[in-house]
PDB file of C-alpha atoms in Angstrom:
ATOM      1  CA  UNK B 204       0.801 -18.157  -6.229  1.00 96.00           C
ATOM      2  CA  UNK B 205      -1.321 -16.412  -3.603  1.00 97.00           C
ATOM      3  CA  UNK B 206      -0.350 -19.014  -1.018  1.00 97.00           C
ATOM      4  CA  UNK B 207       3.315 -18.492  -1.871  1.00 98.00           C
ATOM      5  CA  UNK B 208       2.887 -14.742  -1.410  1.00 98.00           C
ATOM      6  CA  UNK B 209       1.256 -15.344   1.978  1.00 98.00           C
ATOM      7  CA  UNK B 210       4.149 -17.588   3.001  1.00 98.00           C
ATOM      8  CA  UNK B 211       6.620 -14.918   1.865  1.00 98.00           C
ATOM      9  CA  UNK B 212       4.777 -12.196   3.784  1.00 98.00           C
ATOM     10  CA  UNK B 213       4.830 -14.232   6.983  1.00 98.00           C
ATOM     11  CA  UNK B 214       8.547 -14.937   6.522  1.00 97.00           C
ATOM     12  CA  UNK B 215       9.205 -11.203   6.180  1.00 97.00           C
ATOM     13  CA  UNK B 216       6.976 -10.496   9.179  1.00 97.00           C
ATOM     14  CA  UNK B 217       9.084 -12.822  11.323  1.00 96.00           C
ATOM     15  CA  UNK B 218      12.105 -10.620  10.609  1.00 95.00           C
ATOM     16  CA  UNK B 219      10.158  -7.457  11.422  1.00 95.00           C
ATOM     17  CA  UNK B 220       8.625  -8.840  14.596  1.00 93.00           C
ATOM     18  CA  UNK B 221      11.981  -9.936  15.994  1.00 90.00           C
ATOM     19  CA  UNK B 222      13.443  -6.490  15.381  1.00 89.00           C
ATOM     20  CA  UNK B 223      10.436  -4.703  16.896  1.00 89.00           C
ATOM     21  CA  UNK B 224      11.379  -5.954  20.365  1.00 87.00           C
ATOM     22  CA  UNK B 225      14.700  -4.079  20.287  1.00 85.00           C
ATOM     23  CA  UNK B 226      14.330  -0.973  18.139  1.00 81.00           C
ATOM     24  CA  UNK B 227      17.474   0.606  19.602  1.00 79.00           C
ATOM     25  CA  UNK B 228      19.531  -1.918  17.653  1.00 80.00           C
ATOM     26  CA  UNK B 229      17.921  -1.125  14.295  1.00 79.00           C
ATOM     27  CA  UNK B 230      20.318   0.554  11.857  1.00 80.00           C
ATOM     28  CA  UNK B 231      18.742   3.478  10.013  1.00 75.00           C
ATOM     29  CA  UNK B 232      19.878   5.173   6.803  1.00 76.00           C
ATOM     30  CA  UNK B 233      18.303   8.317   5.346  1.00 68.00           C
ATOM     31  CA  UNK B 234      17.853   7.791   1.599  1.00 60.00           C
ATOM     32  CA  UNK B 235      16.757  11.390   1.198  1.00 58.00           C
ATOM     33  CA  UNK B 236      15.218  13.990   3.490  1.00 57.00           C
ATOM     34  CA  UNK B 237      12.735  12.215   5.805  1.00 53.00           C
ATOM     35  CA  UNK B 238      12.846   9.057   3.673  1.00 57.00           C
ATOM     36  CA  UNK B 239      14.388   6.267   5.703  1.00 61.00           C
ATOM     37  CA  UNK B 240      15.430   2.674   5.201  1.00 66.00           C
ATOM     38  CA  UNK B 241      16.472   0.296   7.963  1.00 79.00           C
ATOM     39  CA  UNK B 242      18.408  -2.938   7.951  1.00 87.00           C
ATOM     40  CA  UNK B 243      15.077  -4.520   8.880  1.00 89.00           C
ATOM     41  CA  UNK B 244      13.524  -3.369   5.557  1.00 89.00           C
ATOM     42  CA  UNK B 245      16.420  -4.955   3.724  1.00 91.00           C
ATOM     43  CA  UNK B 246      16.415  -8.211   5.705  1.00 92.00           C
ATOM     44  CA  UNK B 247      12.649  -8.606   5.401  1.00 95.00           C
ATOM     45  CA  UNK B 248      12.805  -7.945   1.670  1.00 95.00           C
ATOM     46  CA  UNK B 249      15.509 -10.574   1.237  1.00 95.00           C
ATOM     47  CA  UNK B 250      13.456 -13.118   3.193  1.00 97.00           C
ATOM     48  CA  UNK B 251      10.398 -12.390   1.023  1.00 97.00           C
ATOM     49  CA  UNK B 252      12.342 -12.656  -2.237  1.00 96.00           C
ATOM     50  CA  UNK B 253      13.947 -15.944  -1.205  1.00 96.00           C
ATOM     51  CA  UNK B 254      10.539 -17.550  -0.707  1.00 98.00           C
ATOM     52  CA  UNK B 255       9.160 -16.216  -3.994  1.00 96.00           C
ATOM     53  CA  UNK B 256      12.150 -17.152  -6.134  1.00 94.00           C
ATOM     54  CA  UNK B 257      12.462 -20.587  -4.574  1.00 96.00           C
ATOM     55  CA  UNK B 258       8.945 -21.313  -5.792  1.00 96.00           C
ATOM     56  CA  UNK B 259       9.175 -19.337  -9.043  1.00 94.00           C
ATOM     57  CA  UNK B 260      12.824 -18.848 -10.056  1.00 91.00           C
ATOM     58  CA  UNK B 261      11.855 -17.575 -13.507  1.00 90.00           C
ATOM     59  CA  UNK B 262       9.782 -14.668 -12.132  1.00 92.00           C
ATOM     60  CA  UNK B 263      11.056 -11.078 -12.025  1.00 92.00           C
ATOM     61  CA  UNK B 264      11.227  -8.959  -8.876  1.00 94.00           C
ATOM     62  CA  UNK B 265      10.430  -5.253  -8.516  1.00 94.00           C
ATOM     63  CA  UNK B 266      11.154  -4.376  -4.888  1.00 94.00           C
ATOM     64  CA  UNK B 267      11.534  -1.102  -3.021  1.00 87.00           C
ATOM     65  CA  UNK B 268      15.015  -1.650  -1.618  1.00 83.00           C
ATOM     66  CA  UNK B 269      16.751  -3.979  -4.073  1.00 82.00           C
ATOM     67  CA  UNK B 270      15.131  -2.630  -7.217  1.00 83.00           C
ATOM     68  CA  UNK B 271      14.494  -4.654 -10.353  1.00 81.00           C
ATOM     69  CA  UNK B 272      15.772  -8.105 -11.203  1.00 75.00           C
ATOM     70  CA  UNK B 273      15.550  -9.227 -14.789  1.00 65.00           C
ATOM     71  CA  UNK B 274      13.874  -7.253 -17.552  1.00 60.00           C
ATOM     72  CA  UNK B 275      10.641  -5.777 -16.217  1.00 62.00           C
ATOM     73  CA  UNK B 276       8.142  -4.089 -18.520  1.00 58.00           C
ATOM     74  CA  UNK B 277       4.440  -4.227 -19.351  1.00 56.00           C
ATOM     75  CA  UNK B 278       4.953  -7.438 -21.308  1.00 60.00           C
ATOM     76  CA  UNK B 279       6.816  -9.299 -18.565  1.00 64.00           C
ATOM     77  CA  UNK B 280       4.945 -12.505 -17.790  1.00 88.00           C
ATOM     78  CA  UNK B 281       5.265 -12.434 -13.994  1.00 93.00           C
ATOM     79  CA  UNK B 282       6.615  -9.633 -11.788  1.00 95.00           C
ATOM     80  CA  UNK B 283       6.431  -9.574  -7.990  1.00 97.00           C
ATOM     81  CA  UNK B 284       6.031  -6.008  -6.665  1.00 97.00           C
ATOM     82  CA  UNK B 285       7.233  -5.829  -3.067  1.00 97.00           C
ATOM     83  CA  UNK B 286       7.283  -3.328  -0.228  1.00 97.00           C
ATOM     84  CA  UNK B 287       8.863  -5.219   2.675  1.00 96.00           C
ATOM     85  CA  UNK B 288       7.956  -2.606   5.285  1.00 96.00           C
ATOM     86  CA  UNK B 289       5.407   0.018   4.302  1.00 96.00           C
ATOM     87  CA  UNK B 290       5.467   2.493   7.169  1.00 94.00           C
ATOM     88  CA  UNK B 291       9.176   2.424   7.993  1.00 92.00           C
ATOM     89  CA  UNK B 292       9.044   5.684   9.963  1.00 91.00           C
ATOM     90  CA  UNK B 293       6.198   4.292  12.072  1.00 94.00           C
ATOM     91  CA  UNK B 294       8.189   1.113  12.716  1.00 93.00           C
ATOM     92  CA  UNK B 295      11.259   3.084  13.748  1.00 90.00           C
ATOM     93  CA  UNK B 296       9.223   4.902  16.410  1.00 92.00           C
ATOM     94  CA  UNK B 297       7.316   1.856  17.618  1.00 93.00           C
ATOM     95  CA  UNK B 298       4.069   3.236  16.196  1.00 95.00           C
ATOM     96  CA  UNK B 299       2.039   0.120  15.355  1.00 96.00           C
ATOM     97  CA  UNK B 300       0.911   0.988  11.841  1.00 96.00           C
ATOM     98  CA  UNK B 301       3.011  -0.742   9.187  1.00 97.00           C
ATOM     99  CA  UNK B 302       2.732  -3.727   6.904  1.00 98.00           C
ATOM    100  CA  UNK B 303       4.192  -5.931   4.199  1.00 98.00           C
ATOM    101  CA  UNK B 304       2.798  -5.479   0.698  1.00 98.00           C
ATOM    102  CA  UNK B 305       3.248  -8.074  -2.054  1.00 98.00           C
ATOM    103  CA  UNK B 306       1.541  -8.023  -5.453  1.00 98.00           C
ATOM    104  CA  UNK B 307       1.924 -10.217  -8.523  1.00 97.00           C
ATOM    105  CA  UNK B 308       1.673  -8.507 -11.890  1.00 95.00           C
ATOM    106  CA  UNK B 309       1.057 -10.591 -14.998  1.00 93.00           C
ATOM    107  CA  UNK B 310       1.584  -8.895 -18.361  1.00 90.00           C
ATOM    108  CA  UNK B 311       1.003  -5.490 -16.787  1.00 89.00           C
ATOM    109  CA  UNK B 312      -2.090  -6.500 -14.767  1.00 94.00           C
ATOM    110  CA  UNK B 313      -2.004  -7.066 -10.996  1.00 97.00           C
ATOM    111  CA  UNK B 314      -3.632 -10.434 -10.353  1.00 98.00           C
ATOM    112  CA  UNK B 315      -2.674 -11.323  -6.746  1.00 98.00           C
ATOM    113  CA  UNK B 316      -2.341  -9.183  -3.632  1.00 98.00           C
ATOM    114  CA  UNK B 317      -1.240  -9.670  -0.049  1.00 98.00           C
ATOM    115  CA  UNK B 318      -1.093  -6.947   2.605  1.00 98.00           C
ATOM    116  CA  UNK B 319      -0.049  -8.287   5.984  1.00 98.00           C
ATOM    117  CA  UNK B 320      -0.135  -6.292   9.209  1.00 98.00           C
ATOM    118  CA  UNK B 321       2.174  -8.195  11.608  1.00 97.00           C
ATOM    119  CA  UNK B 322       1.179  -6.092  14.626  1.00 96.00           C
ATOM    120  CA  UNK B 323      -2.500  -7.043  14.526  1.00 96.00           C
ATOM    121  CA  UNK B 324      -2.047 -10.281  12.555  1.00 97.00           C
ATOM    122  CA  UNK B 325      -4.384  -8.973   9.851  1.00 98.00           C
ATOM    123  CA  UNK B 326      -3.937 -10.761   6.540  1.00 98.00           C
ATOM    124  CA  UNK B 327      -5.587  -9.053   3.562  1.00 98.00           C
ATOM    125  CA  UNK B 328      -5.636 -11.037   0.315  1.00 98.00           C
ATOM    126  CA  UNK B 329      -7.149 -10.684  -3.137  1.00 98.00           C
ATOM    127  CA  UNK B 330      -7.134 -12.521  -6.436  1.00 98.00           C
ATOM    128  CA  UNK B 331      -8.352 -10.733  -9.536  1.00 98.00           C
ATOM    129  CA  UNK B 332     -11.923 -11.795 -10.214  1.00 97.00           C
ATOM    130  CA  UNK B 333     -12.245 -13.770  -6.980  1.00 98.00           C
ATOM    131  CA  UNK B 334     -12.860 -11.111  -4.325  1.00 98.00           C
ATOM    132  CA  UNK B 335     -10.943  -9.672  -1.376  1.00 98.00           C
ATOM    133  CA  UNK B 336     -10.550 -11.184   2.082  1.00 98.00           C
ATOM    134  CA  UNK B 337      -9.423 -10.295   5.592  1.00 98.00           C
ATOM    135  CA  UNK B 338      -8.273 -13.334   7.548  1.00 98.00           C
ATOM    136  CA  UNK B 339     -10.155 -15.538   5.061  1.00 95.00           C
ATOM    137  CA  UNK B 340     -13.457 -13.656   5.460  1.00 98.00           C
ATOM    138  CA  UNK B 341     -14.893 -11.829   2.458  1.00 98.00           C
ATOM    139  CA  UNK B 342     -14.690  -8.041   2.705  1.00 98.00           C
ATOM    140  CA  UNK B 343     -16.520  -5.226   0.934  1.00 98.00           C
ATOM    141  CA  UNK B 344     -16.113  -1.476   0.804  1.00 98.00           C
ATOM    142  CA  UNK B 345     -18.672   0.553   2.729  1.00 96.00           C
ATOM    143  CA  UNK B 346     -21.939   1.360   0.960  1.00 92.00           C
ATOM    144  CA  UNK B 347     -21.691   5.015   1.965  1.00 93.00           C
ATOM    145  CA  UNK B 348     -22.937   7.261  -0.820  1.00 92.00           C
ATOM    146  CA  UNK B 349     -22.079  10.750   0.468  1.00 96.00           C
ATOM    147  CA  UNK B 350     -18.632  12.074   1.259  1.00 97.00           C
ATOM    148  CA  UNK B 351     -20.049  14.194   4.097  1.00 96.00           C
ATOM    149  CA  UNK B 352     -20.189  11.063   6.240  1.00 96.00           C
ATOM    150  CA  UNK B 353     -16.890   9.582   5.099  1.00 98.00           C
ATOM    151  CA  UNK B 354     -13.766   8.920   7.143  1.00 98.00           C
ATOM    152  CA  UNK B 355     -10.865   9.434   4.761  1.00 98.00           C
ATOM    153  CA  UNK B 356      -7.118   8.867   4.818  1.00 98.00           C
ATOM    154  CA  UNK B 357      -4.271  10.572   3.000  1.00 97.00           C
ATOM    155  CA  UNK B 358      -0.568  11.215   3.109  1.00 92.00           C
ATOM    156  CA  UNK B 359       2.330  12.956   1.409  1.00 86.00           C
ATOM    157  CA  UNK B 360       5.991  12.450   0.732  1.00 78.00           C
ATOM    158  CA  UNK B 361       7.870  14.848   3.052  1.00 73.00           C
ATOM    159  CA  UNK B 362      10.750  16.943   1.870  1.00 69.00           C
ATOM    160  CA  UNK B 363       9.206  19.069  -0.859  1.00 76.00           C
ATOM    161  CA  UNK B 364       7.708  22.425   0.231  1.00 84.00           C
ATOM    162  CA  UNK B 365       5.536  22.440  -2.886  1.00 85.00           C
ATOM    163  CA  UNK B 366       4.201  18.948  -2.136  1.00 84.00           C
ATOM    164  CA  UNK B 367       3.440  19.900   1.460  1.00 88.00           C
ATOM    165  CA  UNK B 368       1.642  23.060   0.351  1.00 91.00           C
ATOM    166  CA  UNK B 369      -0.428  21.065  -2.140  1.00 93.00           C
ATOM    167  CA  UNK B 370      -1.237  18.467   0.517  1.00 93.00           C
ATOM    168  CA  UNK B 371      -2.389  21.212   2.883  1.00 94.00           C
ATOM    169  CA  UNK B 372      -4.667  22.677   0.221  1.00 96.00           C
ATOM    170  CA  UNK B 373      -6.188  19.270  -0.547  1.00 96.00           C
ATOM    171  CA  UNK B 374      -6.540  18.537   3.160  1.00 96.00           C
ATOM    172  CA  UNK B 375      -8.498  21.749   3.702  1.00 96.00           C
ATOM    173  CA  UNK B 376     -10.893  20.940   0.863  1.00 97.00           C
ATOM    174  CA  UNK B 377     -11.488  17.369   1.977  1.00 97.00           C
ATOM    175  CA  UNK B 378     -11.635  18.055   5.713  1.00 96.00           C
ATOM    176  CA  UNK B 379     -14.401  20.611   5.184  1.00 96.00           C
ATOM    177  CA  UNK B 380     -16.496  18.118   3.249  1.00 96.00           C
ATOM    178  CA  UNK B 381     -15.877  14.819   5.029  1.00 97.00           C
ATOM    179  CA  UNK B 382     -16.309  13.362   8.504  1.00 96.00           C
ATOM    180  CA  UNK B 383     -12.555  13.404   9.100  1.00 96.00           C
ATOM    181  CA  UNK B 384      -9.111  12.643   7.662  1.00 97.00           C
ATOM    182  CA  UNK B 385      -6.387  10.398   9.037  1.00 97.00           C
ATOM    183  CA  UNK B 386      -2.713  10.321   8.070  1.00 95.00           C
ATOM    184  CA  UNK B 387      -1.444   7.051   9.530  1.00 95.00           C
ATOM    185  CA  UNK B 388       1.688   6.675   7.404  1.00 94.00           C
ATOM    186  CA  UNK B 389       1.155   3.425   5.474  1.00 97.00           C
ATOM    187  CA  UNK B 390      -0.433   3.677   2.032  1.00 97.00           C
ATOM    188  CA  UNK B 391      -0.876  -0.085   1.659  1.00 98.00           C
ATOM    189  CA  UNK B 392      -2.715  -0.365   4.973  1.00 98.00           C
ATOM    190  CA  UNK B 393      -4.848   2.685   4.191  1.00 98.00           C
ATOM    191  CA  UNK B 394      -5.962   0.990   0.975  1.00 98.00           C
ATOM    192  CA  UNK B 395      -6.601  -2.285   2.798  1.00 98.00           C
ATOM    193  CA  UNK B 396      -8.712  -0.387   5.316  1.00 98.00           C
ATOM    194  CA  UNK B 397     -10.798   1.093   2.492  1.00 98.00           C
ATOM    195  CA  UNK B 398     -11.307  -2.424   1.153  1.00 98.00           C
ATOM    196  CA  UNK B 399     -12.645  -3.734   4.476  1.00 98.00           C
ATOM    197  CA  UNK B 400     -14.676  -0.634   5.396  1.00 98.00           C
ATOM    198  CA  UNK B 401     -12.521   0.747   8.197  1.00 98.00           C
ATOM    199  CA  UNK B 402     -12.027   3.784   5.978  1.00 98.00           C
ATOM    200  CA  UNK B 403     -14.383   5.160   3.349  1.00 98.00           C
ATOM    201  CA  UNK B 404     -11.811   6.678   1.021  1.00 98.00           C
ATOM    202  CA  UNK B 405      -8.131   7.377   0.458  1.00 98.00           C
ATOM    203  CA  UNK B 406      -6.158   9.808  -1.689  1.00 98.00           C
ATOM    204  CA  UNK B 407      -2.473  10.544  -2.135  1.00 97.00           C
ATOM    205  CA  UNK B 408      -0.006  11.681  -4.797  1.00 94.00           C
ATOM    206  CA  UNK B 409       3.528  10.717  -5.807  1.00 92.00           C
ATOM    207  CA  UNK B 410       3.449   7.120  -4.624  1.00 95.00           C
ATOM    208  CA  UNK B 411       5.455   4.200  -6.013  1.00 95.00           C
ATOM    209  CA  UNK B 412       4.070   0.980  -7.531  1.00 96.00           C
ATOM    210  CA  UNK B 413       5.037  -1.020  -4.430  1.00 96.00           C
ATOM    211  CA  UNK B 414       2.979   1.367  -2.274  1.00 96.00           C
ATOM    212  CA  UNK B 415      -0.272   0.788  -4.106  1.00 97.00           C
ATOM    213  CA  UNK B 416      -0.180  -2.355  -6.285  1.00 98.00           C
ATOM    214  CA  UNK B 417      -1.571  -4.779  -3.703  1.00 98.00           C
ATOM    215  CA  UNK B 418      -3.854  -2.291  -1.956  1.00 98.00           C
ATOM    216  CA  UNK B 419      -5.499  -1.123  -5.165  1.00 98.00           C
ATOM    217  CA  UNK B 420      -6.423  -4.683  -6.105  1.00 98.00           C
ATOM    218  CA  UNK B 421      -7.881  -5.211  -2.634  1.00 98.00           C
ATOM    219  CA  UNK B 422     -10.106  -2.165  -3.112  1.00 98.00           C
ATOM    220  CA  UNK B 423     -11.370  -3.110  -6.560  1.00 98.00           C
ATOM    221  CA  UNK B 424     -11.994  -6.742  -5.566  1.00 98.00           C
ATOM    222  CA  UNK B 425     -13.947  -5.445  -2.551  1.00 98.00           C
ATOM    223  CA  UNK B 426     -16.290  -3.547  -4.845  1.00 98.00           C
ATOM    224  CA  UNK B 427     -14.567  -0.168  -4.807  1.00 98.00           C
ATOM    225  CA  UNK B 428     -12.769   1.915  -7.399  1.00 98.00           C
ATOM    226  CA  UNK B 429      -9.094   2.882  -7.521  1.00 98.00           C
ATOM    227  CA  UNK B 430      -7.981   5.492 -10.010  1.00 97.00           C
ATOM    228  CA  UNK B 431      -6.195   8.737 -10.667  1.00 96.00           C
ATOM    229  CA  UNK B 432      -7.311  12.182  -9.548  1.00 96.00           C
ATOM    230  CA  UNK B 433      -8.949  12.647 -12.954  1.00 94.00           C
ATOM    231  CA  UNK B 434     -10.852   9.386 -12.594  1.00 94.00           C
ATOM    232  CA  UNK B 435      -8.738   7.437 -15.081  1.00 93.00           C
ATOM    233  CA  UNK B 436      -7.111   4.117 -14.169  1.00 93.00           C
ATOM    234  CA  UNK B 437      -3.446   4.945 -14.766  1.00 92.00           C
ATOM    235  CA  UNK B 438      -2.557   5.247 -11.052  1.00 95.00           C
ATOM    236  CA  UNK B 439       0.110   2.546 -11.174  1.00 94.00           C
ATOM    237  CA  UNK B 440       2.094   4.684 -13.621  1.00 93.00           C
ATOM    238  CA  UNK B 441       1.411   8.152 -12.222  1.00 94.00           C
ATOM    239  CA  UNK B 442       1.506   7.282  -8.509  1.00 94.00           C
ATOM    240  CA  UNK B 443      -1.542   9.486  -7.898  1.00 96.00           C
ATOM    241  CA  UNK B 444      -4.464   7.542  -6.452  1.00 97.00           C
ATOM    242  CA  UNK B 445      -7.989   7.899  -5.123  1.00 98.00           C
ATOM    243  CA  UNK B 446      -9.711   4.799  -3.743  1.00 98.00           C
ATOM    244  CA  UNK B 447     -13.256   4.542  -2.376  1.00 98.00           C
ATOM    245  CA  UNK B 448     -16.697   3.089  -2.903  1.00 96.00           C
ATOM    246  CA  UNK B 449     -18.093   4.044  -6.332  1.00 96.00           C
ATOM    247  CA  UNK B 450     -20.248   6.997  -5.248  1.00 96.00           C
ATOM    248  CA  UNK B 451     -17.680   8.436  -2.831  1.00 97.00           C
ATOM    249  CA  UNK B 452     -14.965   7.933  -5.469  1.00 98.00           C
ATOM    250  CA  UNK B 453     -16.899  10.101  -7.914  1.00 97.00           C
ATOM    251  CA  UNK B 454     -17.330  12.855  -5.341  1.00 97.00           C
ATOM    252  CA  UNK B 455     -13.642  12.739  -4.376  1.00 98.00           C
ATOM    253  CA  UNK B 456     -12.614  13.019  -8.040  1.00 97.00           C
ATOM    254  CA  UNK B 457     -14.871  16.038  -8.398  1.00 96.00           C
ATOM    255  CA  UNK B 458     -13.250  17.748  -5.419  1.00 96.00           C
ATOM    256  CA  UNK B 459      -9.656  16.848  -6.308  1.00 96.00           C
ATOM    257  CA  UNK B 460      -9.706  17.122 -10.113  1.00 93.00           C
ATOM    258  CA  UNK B 461      -7.776  20.421 -10.022  1.00 93.00           C
ATOM    259  CA  UNK B 462      -4.811  18.533  -8.522  1.00 94.00           C
ATOM    260  CA  UNK B 463      -4.694  15.886 -11.278  1.00 88.00           C
TER     261      UNK B 463
END
């Protein structure tokens, strides 16, 4: 199943890469304020789904653009959770920070994960209980034990003044206590970067399952923790997530608990 997900990710990446050479021809639709979808998102998603359903026609699909196929709930045997282009705004501007995210959920538990960065040809994979990998090399979260030396990442969904104000308040708290904060615009890649040690921690609210399903498994299989702002593990349902090495995770929860 992991190999099929990798094949699907590369098929979607081929669509994205072709379009990246001529961004002026990309058709853009605004779903809501500052939330965009392109015909490339849709074409890549279709390419990914075709590969998955050809191999597993009985599986359900939960994808960002096309929604849900079949009856999807916590008891569904197999559900593929797909973000065909995480970082659409970056892609539209030619900013090279976006990826494909594919996760397989079995009876409510994510068991396989693929995050593929087509710009840098970085393939992040994880299987529950079998570790996390970057280009077939085992990865681990950083062993950092104090947030004062941590490079963090975050983000927010634009459009809501209240959400922006809350983000600014959290940013102030975390920036004063960490080594720095980045907002690169792709939640799945931010989580993958935590898993491989390029970042030490990540936090964000109001995300969707396709934003975090694969990345969260990467983090936990790399020895880190992914959970809610209160430290619980219900982030897939709430969309609020903190991810980091165990000691930094605990410190981040302590600082951000008021926003839970």
